[in-house]
Tab-separated table of C-alpha atoms in Angstrom:
chain	number	residue	atom	x	y	z
A	1	SER	CA	134.108	-51.231	13.472
A	2	GLN	CA	131.162	-49.494	15.339
A	3	GLU	CA	128.846	-52.265	16.541
A	4	LEU	CA	126.352	-49.801	17.489
A	5	GLU	CA	124.294	-47.920	14.957
A	6	GLN	CA	122.094	-44.737	16.087
A	7	SER	CA	119.639	-43.052	13.966
A	8	PRO	CA	118.742	-40.210	12.805
A	9	GLN	CA	122.292	-38.791	13.322
A	10	SER	CA	121.123	-35.527	14.104
A	11	LEU	CA	117.387	-34.237	14.542
A	12	ILE	CA	115.810	-30.870	14.699
A	13	VAL	CA	112.202	-30.728	16.230
A	14	GLN	CA	109.869	-28.009	16.969
A	15	GLU	CA	108.952	-27.610	20.691
A	16	GLY	CA	106.028	-29.882	21.927
A	17	LYS	CA	106.778	-32.327	18.930
A	18	ASN	CA	107.075	-35.958	19.510
A	19	LEU	CA	110.518	-37.747	18.576
A	20	THR	CA	112.162	-41.253	18.288
A	21	ILE	CA	115.768	-42.325	18.342
A	22	ASN	CA	116.923	-45.849	17.294
A	23	CYS	CA	119.734	-47.873	18.450
A	24	THR	CA	120.719	-50.934	16.712
A	25	SER	CA	123.415	-53.643	17.863
A	26	SER	CA	125.051	-55.963	15.470
A	27	LYS	CA	125.602	-58.257	18.089
A	28	THR	CA	123.564	-60.086	21.154
A	29	LEU	CA	122.565	-57.392	23.358
A	30	TYR	CA	122.797	-58.411	27.399
A	31	GLY	CA	121.489	-54.909	28.375
A	32	LEU	CA	121.194	-51.287	27.178
A	33	TYR	CA	121.982	-47.938	28.519
A	34	TRP	CA	120.698	-44.639	27.357
A	35	TYR	CA	122.718	-41.367	28.428
A	36	LYS	CA	122.236	-37.741	27.488
A	37	GLN	CA	124.997	-35.331	27.045
A	38	LYS	CA	124.719	-31.763	27.173
A	39	TYR	CA	127.003	-29.767	24.845
A	40	GLY	CA	130.573	-29.889	26.147
A	41	GLU	CA	129.712	-31.402	29.315
A	42	GLY	CA	129.832	-34.777	30.894
A	43	LEU	CA	126.808	-37.573	30.685
A	44	ILE	CA	123.654	-37.851	32.101
A	45	PHE	CA	122.295	-41.375	32.917
A	46	LEU	CA	118.736	-41.846	31.700
A	47	MET	CA	117.676	-45.284	32.010
A	48	MET	CA	119.199	-48.927	31.760
A	49	LEU	CA	117.060	-51.855	29.987
A	50	GLN	CA	117.967	-55.264	30.963
A	51	LYS	CA	115.257	-57.713	29.521
A	52	GLY	CA	113.775	-58.055	26.071
A	53	GLY	CA	110.533	-56.004	26.031
A	54	GLU	CA	111.434	-54.008	28.883
A	55	GLU	CA	110.272	-50.520	28.743
A	56	LYS	CA	110.813	-47.481	31.065
A	57	SER	CA	110.111	-44.135	31.436
A	58	HIS	CA	111.621	-41.118	32.966
A	59	GLU	CA	109.587	-37.638	32.948
A	60	LYS	CA	108.753	-37.357	29.010
A	61	ILE	CA	111.358	-40.052	27.997
A	62	THR	CA	110.324	-43.650	27.259
A	63	ALA	CA	113.005	-46.312	26.209
A	64	LYS	CA	112.293	-49.980	25.119
A	65	LEU	CA	114.393	-52.755	24.124
A	66	ASP	CA	113.919	-55.355	21.382
A	67	GLU	CA	116.069	-58.316	22.358
A	68	LYS	CA	115.111	-59.965	19.144
A	69	LYS	CA	115.856	-57.227	16.795
A	70	GLN	CA	118.908	-56.450	19.016
A	71	GLN	CA	117.167	-52.784	18.852
A	72	SER	CA	116.304	-50.058	21.240
A	73	SER	CA	113.967	-46.994	20.786
A	74	LEU	CA	114.218	-43.661	22.916
A	75	HIS	CA	110.893	-41.713	22.457
A	76	ILE	CA	110.521	-38.078	23.624
A	77	THR	CA	107.139	-36.904	23.998
A	78	ALA	CA	106.097	-32.974	23.857
A	79	SER	CA	109.758	-31.879	23.356
A	80	GLN	CA	111.224	-29.269	25.429
A	81	PRO	CA	114.317	-27.038	25.039
A	82	SER	CA	115.421	-28.639	27.988
A	83	HIS	CA	115.671	-31.917	26.104
A	84	ALA	CA	118.670	-30.742	23.390
A	85	GLY	CA	121.739	-32.332	23.563
A	86	ILE	CA	123.407	-35.606	22.500
A	87	TYR	CA	121.786	-39.015	23.168
A	88	LEU	CA	123.953	-42.025	23.432
A	89	CYS	CA	122.891	-45.388	23.632
A	90	GLY	CA	125.576	-47.947	25.183
A	91	ALA	CA	125.047	-51.753	24.569
A	92	VAL	CA	126.732	-54.570	26.728
A	93	THR	CA	128.559	-57.308	24.803
A	94	TRP	CA	130.379	-60.034	25.719
A	95	GLY	CA	134.097	-59.642	26.512
A	96	THR	CA	136.848	-61.980	26.669
A	97	GLY	CA	136.535	-64.496	29.725
A	98	THR	CA	133.524	-63.867	31.942
A	99	ALA	CA	133.861	-60.216	31.631
A	100	SER	CA	131.168	-58.091	29.501
A	101	LYS	CA	131.932	-54.539	28.362
A	102	LEU	CA	129.810	-51.392	27.174
A	103	THR	CA	130.342	-49.841	23.902
A	104	PHE	CA	128.309	-46.964	22.498
A	105	GLY	CA	126.941	-45.579	19.751
A	106	THR	CA	127.748	-42.289	17.378
A	107	GLY	CA	125.190	-40.374	19.215
A	108	THR	CA	122.048	-38.591	18.148
A	109	ARG	CA	122.380	-34.668	18.296
A	110	LEU	CA	119.205	-33.037	19.065
A	111	GLN	CA	117.944	-29.596	18.999
A	112	VAL	CA	114.639	-28.130	19.817
A	113	THR	CA	113.369	-25.063	18.156
A	114	LEU	CA	110.820	-22.595	19.839
B	1	ASN	CA	131.307	-39.868	48.136
B	2	ALA	CA	133.120	-38.116	45.491
B	3	GLY	CA	131.904	-40.371	42.667
B	4	VAL	CA	134.150	-40.752	39.762
B	5	THR	CA	136.804	-38.265	39.634
B	6	GLN	CA	139.424	-37.347	36.777
B	7	THR	CA	142.517	-35.199	36.464
B	8	PRO	CA	143.751	-33.037	35.067
B	9	LYS	CA	140.324	-31.408	33.359
B	10	PHE	CA	142.757	-29.750	30.548
B	11	GLN	CA	145.851	-30.757	29.173
B	12	VAL	CA	148.226	-29.824	26.097
B	13	LEU	CA	150.810	-31.990	25.326
B	14	LYS	CA	153.427	-32.095	22.466
B	15	THR	CA	153.842	-35.101	20.266
B	16	GLY	CA	155.853	-37.597	21.403
B	17	GLN	CA	155.245	-36.653	25.540
B	18	SER	CA	154.146	-38.978	27.783
B	19	MET	CA	151.445	-38.305	30.366
B	20	THR	CA	149.223	-40.246	32.396
B	21	LEU	CA	145.253	-39.366	32.956
B	22	GLN	CA	144.145	-40.190	36.456
B	23	CYS	CA	141.088	-41.644	37.641
B	24	ALA	CA	139.693	-42.494	41.053
B	25	GLN	CA	136.397	-43.855	42.224
B	26	ASP	CA	135.366	-44.036	45.886
B	27	MET	CA	132.665	-46.300	45.553
B	28	ASN	CA	134.420	-49.814	45.648
B	29	HIS	CA	133.225	-50.464	42.224
B	30	GLU	CA	134.831	-53.553	40.377
B	31	TYR	CA	134.152	-52.266	36.582
B	32	MET	CA	136.311	-49.650	35.488
B	33	SER	CA	136.746	-48.278	31.894
B	34	TRP	CA	138.411	-45.571	29.775
B	35	TYR	CA	136.499	-44.012	26.675
B	36	ARG	CA	137.248	-41.314	24.215
B	37	GLN	CA	135.063	-39.115	22.623
B	38	ASP	CA	135.637	-37.498	19.241
B	39	PRO	CA	133.283	-35.262	17.148
B	40	GLY	CA	130.784	-37.080	15.260
B	41	MET	CA	132.130	-40.392	16.873
B	42	GLY	CA	130.237	-40.939	19.859
B	43	LEU	CA	132.200	-42.790	22.785
B	44	ARG	CA	134.669	-45.668	21.855
B	45	LEU	CA	136.047	-47.966	24.587
B	46	ILE	CA	139.806	-47.808	25.128
B	47	HIS	CA	140.329	-50.215	27.925
B	48	TYR	CA	138.429	-51.566	30.638
B	49	SER	CA	139.198	-53.519	33.727
B	50	VAL	CA	136.846	-55.918	35.878
B	51	GLY	CA	138.901	-55.840	39.223
B	52	ALA	CA	142.170	-55.304	40.354
B	53	GLY	CA	144.966	-56.757	38.514
B	54	ILE	CA	142.340	-57.551	35.470
B	55	THR	CA	142.367	-55.483	32.377
B	56	ASP	CA	141.330	-55.682	28.920
B	57	GLN	CA	141.361	-53.976	25.379
B	58	GLY	CA	138.377	-52.203	24.009
B	59	GLU	CA	137.690	-50.975	20.505
B	60	VAL	CA	140.535	-48.261	20.252
B	61	PRO	CA	143.529	-49.580	22.779
B	62	ASN	CA	146.357	-48.787	20.113
B	63	GLY	CA	148.680	-46.109	21.617
B	64	TYR	CA	147.187	-46.094	25.684
B	65	ASN	CA	148.400	-48.649	28.578
B	66	VAL	CA	146.234	-49.026	31.645
B	67	SER	CA	147.112	-50.984	34.846
B	68	ARG	CA	144.864	-51.768	37.756
B	69	SER	CA	146.536	-52.184	41.037
B	70	THR	CA	143.939	-51.180	43.209
B	71	THR	CA	140.178	-51.109	43.222
B	72	GLU	CA	139.726	-47.276	43.376
B	73	ASP	CA	142.705	-46.343	40.564
B	74	PHE	CA	142.646	-46.872	36.736
B	75	PRO	CA	145.134	-44.688	35.182
B	76	LEU	CA	145.367	-44.158	31.625
B	77	ARG	CA	148.836	-43.973	29.974
B	78	LEU	CA	149.954	-42.317	26.733
B	79	LEU	CA	153.438	-43.098	26.173
B	80	SER	CA	154.091	-41.032	23.020
B	81	ALA	CA	151.501	-38.761	22.408
B	82	ALA	CA	150.242	-38.166	18.808
B	83	PRO	CA	147.728	-35.524	17.165
B	84	SER	CA	145.495	-38.369	16.760
B	85	GLN	CA	145.252	-38.823	20.227
B	86	THR	CA	143.527	-35.087	20.575
B	87	SER	CA	140.181	-35.864	22.218
B	88	VAL	CA	138.045	-35.788	25.388
B	89	TYR	CA	138.594	-38.772	27.547
B	90	PHE	CA	136.075	-40.059	29.978
B	91	CYS	CA	136.503	-42.567	32.866
B	92	ALA	CA	133.389	-44.482	33.819
B	93	SER	CA	132.721	-47.124	36.733
B	94	SER	CA	130.071	-49.637	37.767
B	95	TYR	CA	129.385	-51.784	40.972
B	96	SER	CA	129.701	-55.105	39.049
B	97	ARG	CA	132.050	-56.635	36.637
B	98	LEU	CA	129.039	-57.551	34.426
B	99	ALA	CA	128.854	-54.458	32.916
B	100	GLY	CA	125.246	-54.261	32.054
B	101	THR	CA	123.928	-54.940	35.704
B	102	TYR	CA	124.402	-51.563	37.211
B	103	GLU	CA	124.436	-47.834	36.439
B	104	GLN	CA	127.586	-46.679	34.694
B	105	TYR	CA	129.069	-43.557	36.521
B	106	PHE	CA	131.138	-41.003	34.453
B	107	GLY	CA	133.510	-38.603	35.465
B	108	PRO	CA	133.596	-35.004	34.061
B	109	GLY	CA	136.261	-35.620	31.337
B	110	THR	CA	139.647	-34.602	30.676
B	111	ARG	CA	140.059	-32.493	27.228
B	112	LEU	CA	143.503	-33.302	25.916
B	113	THR	CA	145.051	-31.462	23.114
B	114	VAL	CA	148.454	-32.847	21.277
B	115	THR	CA	150.016	-30.263	19.255
């Protein structure tokens, strides 16, 4: 079963509007990644969060990690057509032995209308 | 650096055929992994490796084999292809065996169709 849940699954916003995407884990988080994927293309790294309460920004995109809630949120300010795509969160959980593994959520499909 | 490379980019197989998807990285990364991406399912982890000779199963390992004989290469083998394995496959690598400490670099993907 999927350990990560993203919400919403899809989102249509008007250009200039703000939006938030959430990523919730059923297991303890040891780190969280955000990636963006253009339709039919590869994955673009946005940012990595490692500590509870950590917040990072990249241009108009801000992400925060809430360790206690096992949740991360990604916020886009003043959305633009270039923000359209699929946003994926990836959570680091413990594998077997001393190794950790990275699993992803189902993704959020974002469309930005003019 | 070439980064993470995957071959082939596209492949069509018939049910029951076998093949190997190749993945290589030239960054001396310890951690390598394989994912499949299906519509509406995000990325699902198939297998991962934290170093040469060490592999482990991910979320959806059935029907796939892996081995890691060198640091650079991490091939994914389909022993008997099934239509359910039609998907886009991504390989990724990271510097540390602790997956959450460094950026994960992704390859461009292999689009596989099984008829």
